[in-house]
Coordinates of N, CA and C and ligand atoms in Angstrom, one line a residue:
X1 N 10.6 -11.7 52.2 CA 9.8 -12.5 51.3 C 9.3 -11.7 50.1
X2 N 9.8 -12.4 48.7 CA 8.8 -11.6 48.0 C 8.0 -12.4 47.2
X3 N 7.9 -12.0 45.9 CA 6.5 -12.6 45.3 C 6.7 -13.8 45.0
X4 N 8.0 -14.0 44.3 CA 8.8 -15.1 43.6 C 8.5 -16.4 44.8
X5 N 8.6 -15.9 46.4 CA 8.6 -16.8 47.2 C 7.1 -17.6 47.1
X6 N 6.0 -17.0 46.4 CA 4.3 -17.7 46.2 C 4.6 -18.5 45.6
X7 N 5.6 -18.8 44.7 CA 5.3 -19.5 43.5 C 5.7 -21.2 43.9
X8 N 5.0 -21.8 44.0 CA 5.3 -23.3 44.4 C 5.8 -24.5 42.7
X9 N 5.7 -23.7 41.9 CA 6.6 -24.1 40.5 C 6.9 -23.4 39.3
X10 N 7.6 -23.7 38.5 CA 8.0 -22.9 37.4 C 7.5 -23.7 36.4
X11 N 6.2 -23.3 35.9 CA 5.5 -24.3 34.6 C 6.7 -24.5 33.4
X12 N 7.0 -22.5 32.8 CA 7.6 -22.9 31.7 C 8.7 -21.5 31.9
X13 N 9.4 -21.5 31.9 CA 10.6 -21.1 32.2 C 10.8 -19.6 31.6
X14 N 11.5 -18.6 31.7 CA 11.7 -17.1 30.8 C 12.4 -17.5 29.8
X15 N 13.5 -18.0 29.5 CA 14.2 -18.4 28.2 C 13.1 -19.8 27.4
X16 N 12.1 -20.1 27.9 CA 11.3 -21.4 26.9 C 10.5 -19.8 26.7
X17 N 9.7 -19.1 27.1 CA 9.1 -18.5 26.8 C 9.5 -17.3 25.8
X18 N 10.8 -17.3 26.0 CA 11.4 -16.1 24.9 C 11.7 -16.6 23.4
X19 N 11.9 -18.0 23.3 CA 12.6 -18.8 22.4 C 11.2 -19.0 21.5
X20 N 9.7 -19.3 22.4 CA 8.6 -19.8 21.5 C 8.0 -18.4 21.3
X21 N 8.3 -17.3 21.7 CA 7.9 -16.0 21.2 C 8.3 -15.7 19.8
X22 N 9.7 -16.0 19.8 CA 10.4 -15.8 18.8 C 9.6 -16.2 17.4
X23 N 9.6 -17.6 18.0 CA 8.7 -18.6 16.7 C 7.7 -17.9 16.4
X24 N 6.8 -17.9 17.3 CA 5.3 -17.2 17.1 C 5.9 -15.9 16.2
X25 N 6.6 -15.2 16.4 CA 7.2 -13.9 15.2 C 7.0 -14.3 14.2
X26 N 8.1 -15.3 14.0 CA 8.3 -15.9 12.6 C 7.1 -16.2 12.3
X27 N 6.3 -17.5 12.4 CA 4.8 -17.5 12.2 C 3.8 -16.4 11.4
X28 N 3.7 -15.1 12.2 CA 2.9 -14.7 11.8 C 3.9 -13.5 10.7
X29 N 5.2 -13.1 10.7 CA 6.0 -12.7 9.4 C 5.3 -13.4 8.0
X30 N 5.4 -14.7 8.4 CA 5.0 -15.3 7.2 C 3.7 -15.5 6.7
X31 N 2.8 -15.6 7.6 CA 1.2 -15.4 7.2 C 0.7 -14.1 7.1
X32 N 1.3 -13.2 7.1 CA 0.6 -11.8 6.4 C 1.5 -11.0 5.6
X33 N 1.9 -10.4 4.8 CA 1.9 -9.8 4.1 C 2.1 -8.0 4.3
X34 N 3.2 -7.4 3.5 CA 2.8 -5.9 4.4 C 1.5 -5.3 3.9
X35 N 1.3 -5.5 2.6 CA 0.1 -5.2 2.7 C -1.5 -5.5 3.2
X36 N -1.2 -6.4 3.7 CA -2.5 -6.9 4.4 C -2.6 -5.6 5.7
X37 N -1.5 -4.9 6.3 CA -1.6 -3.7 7.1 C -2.3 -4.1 8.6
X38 N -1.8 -5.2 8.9 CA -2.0 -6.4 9.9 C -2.3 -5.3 11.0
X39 N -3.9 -5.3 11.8 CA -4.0 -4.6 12.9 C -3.6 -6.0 14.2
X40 N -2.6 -5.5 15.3 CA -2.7 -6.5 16.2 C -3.5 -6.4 18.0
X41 N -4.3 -6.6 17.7 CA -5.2 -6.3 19.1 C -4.9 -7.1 20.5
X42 N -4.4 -6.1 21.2 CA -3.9 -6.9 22.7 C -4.8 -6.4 23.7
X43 N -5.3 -8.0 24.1 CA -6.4 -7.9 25.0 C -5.8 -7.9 26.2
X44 N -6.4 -6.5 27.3 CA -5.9 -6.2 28.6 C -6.4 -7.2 29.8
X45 N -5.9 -7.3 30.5 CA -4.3 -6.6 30.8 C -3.7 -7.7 30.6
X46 N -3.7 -9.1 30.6 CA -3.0 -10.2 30.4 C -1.8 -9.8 29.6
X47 N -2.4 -9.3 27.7 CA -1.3 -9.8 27.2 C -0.7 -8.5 26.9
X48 N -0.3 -7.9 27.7 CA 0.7 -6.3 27.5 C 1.6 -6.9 27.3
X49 N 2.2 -8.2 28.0 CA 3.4 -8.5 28.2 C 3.9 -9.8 27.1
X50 N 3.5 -10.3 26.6 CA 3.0 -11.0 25.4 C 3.7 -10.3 23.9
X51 N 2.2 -9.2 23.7 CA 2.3 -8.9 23.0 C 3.6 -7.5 22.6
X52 N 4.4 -6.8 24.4 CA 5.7 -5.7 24.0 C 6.9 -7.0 23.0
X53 N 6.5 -7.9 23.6 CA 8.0 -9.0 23.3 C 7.7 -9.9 22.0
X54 N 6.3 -9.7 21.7 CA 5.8 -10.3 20.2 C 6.2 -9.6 19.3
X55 N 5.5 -8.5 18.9 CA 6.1 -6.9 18.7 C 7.5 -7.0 17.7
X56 N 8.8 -7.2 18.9 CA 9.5 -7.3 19.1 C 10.4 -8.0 17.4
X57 N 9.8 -9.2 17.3 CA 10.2 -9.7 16.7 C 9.3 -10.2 14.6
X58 N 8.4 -8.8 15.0 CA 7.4 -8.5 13.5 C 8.6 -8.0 13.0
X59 N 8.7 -8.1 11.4 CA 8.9 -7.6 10.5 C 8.1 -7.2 9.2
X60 N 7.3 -7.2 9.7 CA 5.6 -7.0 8.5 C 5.2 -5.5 9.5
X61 N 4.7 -4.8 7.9 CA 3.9 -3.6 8.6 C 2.6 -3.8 9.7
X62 N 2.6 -2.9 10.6 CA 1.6 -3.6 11.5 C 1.2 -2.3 12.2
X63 N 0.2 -2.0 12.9 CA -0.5 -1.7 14.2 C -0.7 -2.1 15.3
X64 N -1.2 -1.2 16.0 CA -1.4 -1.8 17.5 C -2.5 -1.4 18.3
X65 N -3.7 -2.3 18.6 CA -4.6 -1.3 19.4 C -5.1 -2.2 20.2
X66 N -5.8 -1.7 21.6 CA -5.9 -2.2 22.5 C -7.8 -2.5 23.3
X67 N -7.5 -3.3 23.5 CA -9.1 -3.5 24.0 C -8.8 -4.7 25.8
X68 N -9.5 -3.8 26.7 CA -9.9 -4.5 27.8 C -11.1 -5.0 27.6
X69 N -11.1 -6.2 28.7 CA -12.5 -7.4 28.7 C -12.3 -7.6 29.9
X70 N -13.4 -7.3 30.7 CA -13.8 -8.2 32.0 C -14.6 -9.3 32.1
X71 N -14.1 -10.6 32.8 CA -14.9 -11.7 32.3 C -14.9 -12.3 33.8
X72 N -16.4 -11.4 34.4 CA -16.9 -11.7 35.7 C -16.7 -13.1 36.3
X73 N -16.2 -13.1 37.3 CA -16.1 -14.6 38.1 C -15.3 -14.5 39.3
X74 N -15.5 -15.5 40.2 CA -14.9 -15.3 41.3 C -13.3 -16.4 41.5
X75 N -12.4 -15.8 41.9 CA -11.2 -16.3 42.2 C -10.7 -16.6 40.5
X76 N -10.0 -18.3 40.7 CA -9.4 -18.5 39.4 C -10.3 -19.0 38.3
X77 N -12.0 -18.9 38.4 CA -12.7 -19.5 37.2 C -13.7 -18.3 36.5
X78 N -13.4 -18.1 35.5 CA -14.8 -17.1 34.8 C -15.6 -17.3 34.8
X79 N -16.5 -16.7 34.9 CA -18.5 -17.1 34.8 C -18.6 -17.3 33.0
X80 N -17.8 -16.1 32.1 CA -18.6 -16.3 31.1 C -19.3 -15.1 30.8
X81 N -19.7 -14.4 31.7 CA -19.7 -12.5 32.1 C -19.2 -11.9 31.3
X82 N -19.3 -11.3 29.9 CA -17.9 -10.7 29.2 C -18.6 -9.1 29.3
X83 N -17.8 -8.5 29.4 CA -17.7 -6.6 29.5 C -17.1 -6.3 28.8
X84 N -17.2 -4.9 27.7 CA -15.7 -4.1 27.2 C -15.5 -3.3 28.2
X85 N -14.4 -2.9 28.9 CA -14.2 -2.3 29.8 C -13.2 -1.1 29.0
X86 N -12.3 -1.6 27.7 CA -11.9 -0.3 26.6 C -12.3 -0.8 26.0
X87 N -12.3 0.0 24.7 CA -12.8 -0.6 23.5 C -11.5 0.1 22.2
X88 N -11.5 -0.5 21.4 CA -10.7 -0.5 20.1 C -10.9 1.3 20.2
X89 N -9.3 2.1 19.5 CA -9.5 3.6 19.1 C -9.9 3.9 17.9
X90 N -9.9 2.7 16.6 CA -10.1 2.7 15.4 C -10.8 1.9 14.9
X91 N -11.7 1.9 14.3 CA -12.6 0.9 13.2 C -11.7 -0.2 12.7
X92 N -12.8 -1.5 12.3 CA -11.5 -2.5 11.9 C -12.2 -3.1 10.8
X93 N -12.8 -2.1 10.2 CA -13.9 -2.5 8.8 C -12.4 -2.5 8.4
X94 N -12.9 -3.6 6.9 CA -11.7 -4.1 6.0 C -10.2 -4.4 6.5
X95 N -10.3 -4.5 7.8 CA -8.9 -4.7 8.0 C -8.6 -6.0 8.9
X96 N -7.6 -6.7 8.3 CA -6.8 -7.7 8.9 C -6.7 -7.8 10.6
X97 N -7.1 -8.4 11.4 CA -7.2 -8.3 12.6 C -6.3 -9.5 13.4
X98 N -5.5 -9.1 14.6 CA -4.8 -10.9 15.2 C -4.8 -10.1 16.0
X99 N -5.9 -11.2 17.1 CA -6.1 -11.0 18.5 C -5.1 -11.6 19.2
X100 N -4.3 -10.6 20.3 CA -3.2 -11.3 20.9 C -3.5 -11.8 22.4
X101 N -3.8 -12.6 22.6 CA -4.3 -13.1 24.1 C -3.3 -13.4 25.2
X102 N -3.7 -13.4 26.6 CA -3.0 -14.2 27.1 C -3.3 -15.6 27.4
X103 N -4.1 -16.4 27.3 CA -4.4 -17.2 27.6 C -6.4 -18.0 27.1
X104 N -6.9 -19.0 26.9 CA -7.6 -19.3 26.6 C -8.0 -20.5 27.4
X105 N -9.2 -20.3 27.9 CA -9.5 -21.1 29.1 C -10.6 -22.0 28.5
X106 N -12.0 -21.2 28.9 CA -13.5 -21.7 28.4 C -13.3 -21.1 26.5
X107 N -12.7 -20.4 26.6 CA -13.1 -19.9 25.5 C -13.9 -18.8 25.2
X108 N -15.0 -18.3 26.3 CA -15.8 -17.8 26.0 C -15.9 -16.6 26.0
X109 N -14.6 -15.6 26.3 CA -13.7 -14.4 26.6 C -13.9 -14.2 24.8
X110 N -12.9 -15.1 24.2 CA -12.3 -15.0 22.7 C -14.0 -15.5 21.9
X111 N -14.5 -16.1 22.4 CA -15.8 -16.5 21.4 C -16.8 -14.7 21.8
X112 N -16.3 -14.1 22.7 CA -17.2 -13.0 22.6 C -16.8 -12.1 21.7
X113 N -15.5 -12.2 21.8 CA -14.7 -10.9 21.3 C -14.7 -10.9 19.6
X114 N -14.5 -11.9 19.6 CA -14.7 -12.4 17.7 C -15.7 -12.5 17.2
X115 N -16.6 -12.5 17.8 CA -18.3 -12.4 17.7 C -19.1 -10.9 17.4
X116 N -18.2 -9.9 18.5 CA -18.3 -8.9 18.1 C -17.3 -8.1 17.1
X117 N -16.1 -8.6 17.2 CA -15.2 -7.7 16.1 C -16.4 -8.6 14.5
X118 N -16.5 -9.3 14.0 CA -17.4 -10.3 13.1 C -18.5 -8.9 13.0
X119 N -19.1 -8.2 13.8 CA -20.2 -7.5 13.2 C -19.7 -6.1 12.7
X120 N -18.3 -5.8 12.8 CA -17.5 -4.8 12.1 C -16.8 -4.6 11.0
X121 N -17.2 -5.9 10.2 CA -16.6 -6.0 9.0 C -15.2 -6.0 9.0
X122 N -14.6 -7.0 9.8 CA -13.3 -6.8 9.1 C -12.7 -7.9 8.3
X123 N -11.9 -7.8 7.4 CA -11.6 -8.3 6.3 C -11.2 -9.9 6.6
X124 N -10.5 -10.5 7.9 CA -10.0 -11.0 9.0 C -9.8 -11.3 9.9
X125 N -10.4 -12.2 10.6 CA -9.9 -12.2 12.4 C -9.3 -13.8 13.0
X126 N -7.9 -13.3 13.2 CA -7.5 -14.6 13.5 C -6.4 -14.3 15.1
X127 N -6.4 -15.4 15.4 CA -6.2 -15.6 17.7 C -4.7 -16.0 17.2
X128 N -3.9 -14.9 18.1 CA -2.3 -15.5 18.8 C -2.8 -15.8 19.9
X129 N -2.4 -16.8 20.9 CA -2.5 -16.9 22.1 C -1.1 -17.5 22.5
X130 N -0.5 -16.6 23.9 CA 0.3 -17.0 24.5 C -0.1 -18.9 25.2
X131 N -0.8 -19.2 25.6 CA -1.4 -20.5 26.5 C -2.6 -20.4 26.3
X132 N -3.0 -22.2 26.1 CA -4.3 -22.7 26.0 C -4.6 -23.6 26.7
X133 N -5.6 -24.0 27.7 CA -5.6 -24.9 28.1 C -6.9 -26.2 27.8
X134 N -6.7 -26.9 26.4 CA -7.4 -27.5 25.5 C -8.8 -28.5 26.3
X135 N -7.9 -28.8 27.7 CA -9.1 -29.6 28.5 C -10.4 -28.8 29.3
X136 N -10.6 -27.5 29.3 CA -11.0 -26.4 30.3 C -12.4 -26.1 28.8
X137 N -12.1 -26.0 27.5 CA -12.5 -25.6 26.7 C -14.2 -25.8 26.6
X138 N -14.9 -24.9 26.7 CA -16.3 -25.2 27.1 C -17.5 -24.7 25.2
X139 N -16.3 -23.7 25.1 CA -17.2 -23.4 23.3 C -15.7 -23.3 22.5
X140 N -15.8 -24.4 21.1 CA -14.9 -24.6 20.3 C -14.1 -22.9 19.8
X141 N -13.2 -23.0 20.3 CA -13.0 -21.3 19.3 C -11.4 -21.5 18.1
X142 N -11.5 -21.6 17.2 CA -10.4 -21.3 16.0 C -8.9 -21.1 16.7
X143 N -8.0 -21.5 17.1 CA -6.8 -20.5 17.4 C -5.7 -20.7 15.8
X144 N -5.4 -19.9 16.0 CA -4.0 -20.2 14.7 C -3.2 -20.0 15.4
X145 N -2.5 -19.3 15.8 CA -1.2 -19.3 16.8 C -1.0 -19.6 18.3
X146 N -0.6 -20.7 18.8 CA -0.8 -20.9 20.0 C 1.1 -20.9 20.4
X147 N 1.2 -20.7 21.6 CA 2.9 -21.0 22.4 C 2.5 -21.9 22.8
X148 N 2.0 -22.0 23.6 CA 1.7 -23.6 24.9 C 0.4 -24.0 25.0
X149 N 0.4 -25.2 25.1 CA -0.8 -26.0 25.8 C 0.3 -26.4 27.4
X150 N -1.3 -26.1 27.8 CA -0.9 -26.3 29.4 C -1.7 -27.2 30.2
X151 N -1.7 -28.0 30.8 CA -3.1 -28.8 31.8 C -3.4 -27.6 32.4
X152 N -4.6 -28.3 33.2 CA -5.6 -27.5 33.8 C -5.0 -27.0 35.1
X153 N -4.4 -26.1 34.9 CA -3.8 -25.6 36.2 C -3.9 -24.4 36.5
X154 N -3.8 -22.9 37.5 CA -4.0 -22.0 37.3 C -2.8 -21.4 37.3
X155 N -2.0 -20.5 36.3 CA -1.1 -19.9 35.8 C -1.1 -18.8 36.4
X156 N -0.1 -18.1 36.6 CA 0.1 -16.8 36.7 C 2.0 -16.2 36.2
X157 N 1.8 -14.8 36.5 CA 3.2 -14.5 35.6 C 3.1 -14.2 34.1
X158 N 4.3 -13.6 33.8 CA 4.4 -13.0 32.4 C 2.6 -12.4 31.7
X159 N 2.4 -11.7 32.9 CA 1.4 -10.7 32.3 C -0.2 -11.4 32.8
X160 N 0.1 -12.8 33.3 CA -1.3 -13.3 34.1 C -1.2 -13.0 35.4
X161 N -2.1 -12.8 36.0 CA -2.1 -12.5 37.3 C -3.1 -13.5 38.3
X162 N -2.9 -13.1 39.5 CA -4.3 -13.9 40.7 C -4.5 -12.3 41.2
X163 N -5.3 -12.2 41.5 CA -6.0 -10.9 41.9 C -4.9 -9.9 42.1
X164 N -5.0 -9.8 40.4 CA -4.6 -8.7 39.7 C -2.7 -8.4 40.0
X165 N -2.6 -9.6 41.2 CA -1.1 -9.4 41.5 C 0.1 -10.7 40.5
X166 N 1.3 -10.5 40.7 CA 1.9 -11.5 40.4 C 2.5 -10.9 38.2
X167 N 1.4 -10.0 37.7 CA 2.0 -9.7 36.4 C 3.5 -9.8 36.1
X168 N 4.1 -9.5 36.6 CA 5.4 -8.9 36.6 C 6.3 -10.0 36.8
X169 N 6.4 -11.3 36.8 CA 7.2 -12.6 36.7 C 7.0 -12.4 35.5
X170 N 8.6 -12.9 35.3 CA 9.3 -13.1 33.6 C 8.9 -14.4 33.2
X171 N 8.2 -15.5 33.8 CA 8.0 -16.9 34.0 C 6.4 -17.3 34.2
X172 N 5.9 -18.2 33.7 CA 4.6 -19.1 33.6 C 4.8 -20.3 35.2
X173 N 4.2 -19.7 35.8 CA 4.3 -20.1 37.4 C 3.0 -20.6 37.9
X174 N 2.8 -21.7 39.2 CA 1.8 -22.3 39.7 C 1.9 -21.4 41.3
X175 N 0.9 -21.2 41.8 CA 1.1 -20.6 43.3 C 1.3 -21.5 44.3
X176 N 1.8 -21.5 45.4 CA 1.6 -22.1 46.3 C 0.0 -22.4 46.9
X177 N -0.4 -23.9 47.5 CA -1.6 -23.9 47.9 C -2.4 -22.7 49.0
X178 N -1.4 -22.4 50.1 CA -2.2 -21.3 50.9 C -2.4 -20.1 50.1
X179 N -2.0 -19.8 49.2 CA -2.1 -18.5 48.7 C -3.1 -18.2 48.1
X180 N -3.7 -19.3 47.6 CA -5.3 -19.5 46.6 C -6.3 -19.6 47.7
X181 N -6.0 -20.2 49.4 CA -6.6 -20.2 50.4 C -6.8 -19.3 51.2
X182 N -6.0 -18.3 50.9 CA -6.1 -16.7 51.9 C -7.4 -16.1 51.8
Ligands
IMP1 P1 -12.0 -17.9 29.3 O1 -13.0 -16.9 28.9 O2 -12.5 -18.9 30.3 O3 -11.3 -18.5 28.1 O4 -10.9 -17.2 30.1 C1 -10.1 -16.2 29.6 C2 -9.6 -15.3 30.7 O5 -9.6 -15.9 32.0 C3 -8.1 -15.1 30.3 O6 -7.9 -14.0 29.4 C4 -7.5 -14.8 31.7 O7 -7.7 -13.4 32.0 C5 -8.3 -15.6 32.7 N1 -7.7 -16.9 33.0 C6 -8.0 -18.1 32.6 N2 -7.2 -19.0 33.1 C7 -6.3 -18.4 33.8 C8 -5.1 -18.8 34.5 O8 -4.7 -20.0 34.6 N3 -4.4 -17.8 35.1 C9 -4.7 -16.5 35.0 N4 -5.8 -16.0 34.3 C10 -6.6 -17.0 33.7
MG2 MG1 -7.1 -12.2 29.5

């Protein structure tokens, strides 16, 4: 048995997910400029996996820096609890900022994080997110780049996890029922 065997569906497939990556490239190719010197912030750990294969497909000058957030709660729902658990290696005064997420739930993960990058001066701050799920949304937050809207379901794969396991599917996946009951 292995992991693959948890998964009781395949939301959105590794070739739909590689194909709307691509786009998302294009996308933001075209909304910045090399000189805007585009910093791209990948929020841990969700979107490591997101953002190696976003990356991928920039042809604009860019950066890359990293920030963890813990957003206390028990099982698949957040409290709303937000923590920096890392924090940015560089200052982001004057500079162009695109938070790369994995996912947007309540919102209140990305309404903290833009709230504080906002007291840093930077010149810009605008949200890629791999998945949003528009019905869950508890404080309105801006996105510019989304891949998927998804119903209210709990995801895991391609870099989302259930207690911290499951990262490592190439695929946007539902668990089986006993598994969320263990
Ligand atoms: P929010 O603060 O409620 O928007 O939740 C944001 C964070 O909760 C995401 O960055 C994920 O880490 C986690 N999360 C929300 N929904 C899911 C899901 O369906 N699967 C895995 N993690 C999720
Ligand atoms: Mg996350």
């Amino acid at each position: 048995m292995g992991l693959r065997d948890d998964v009781a569906k395949v939301l959105i497939s590794e070739s739909e997910i590689q194909a709307r990556v691509a786009e998302l490239g294009r996308e933001i190719n075209a909304a910045y400029t090399d000189d805007d010197r585009l910093l791209l912030v990948c929020v841990l750990k969700g979107a490591f996996m997101f953002l190696a294969d976003l990356v991928r497909h920039l042809d604009i000058r860019h950066e890359i820096d990293f920030m963890e957030i813990s957003s206390y709660g028990s099982g698949t729902t957040s409290s709303g609890v937000v923590r920096i658990l890392l924090d940015l290696a560089q200052s982001i005064e004057g500079r162009h900022v695109l938070i790369v997420e994995d996912i947007i739930d309540s919102g209140r993960t990305l309404d903290y994080i833009t709230r504080n990058f906002y007291t840093r001066g930077p010149a810009s701050v605008r949200v890629c997110t791999l998945l949003s799920k528009p019905s869950r949304r508890e404080i309105a937050v801006p996105l510019d780049f989304v891949g998927f809207e998804i119903p209210d379901e709990f995801v895991l794969g391609y870099g989302l996890d259930f207690a911290e396991e499951y990262r490592n599917l190439p695929f946007i996946g539902v668990l089986k029922e006993e598994i969320y009951a263990e």
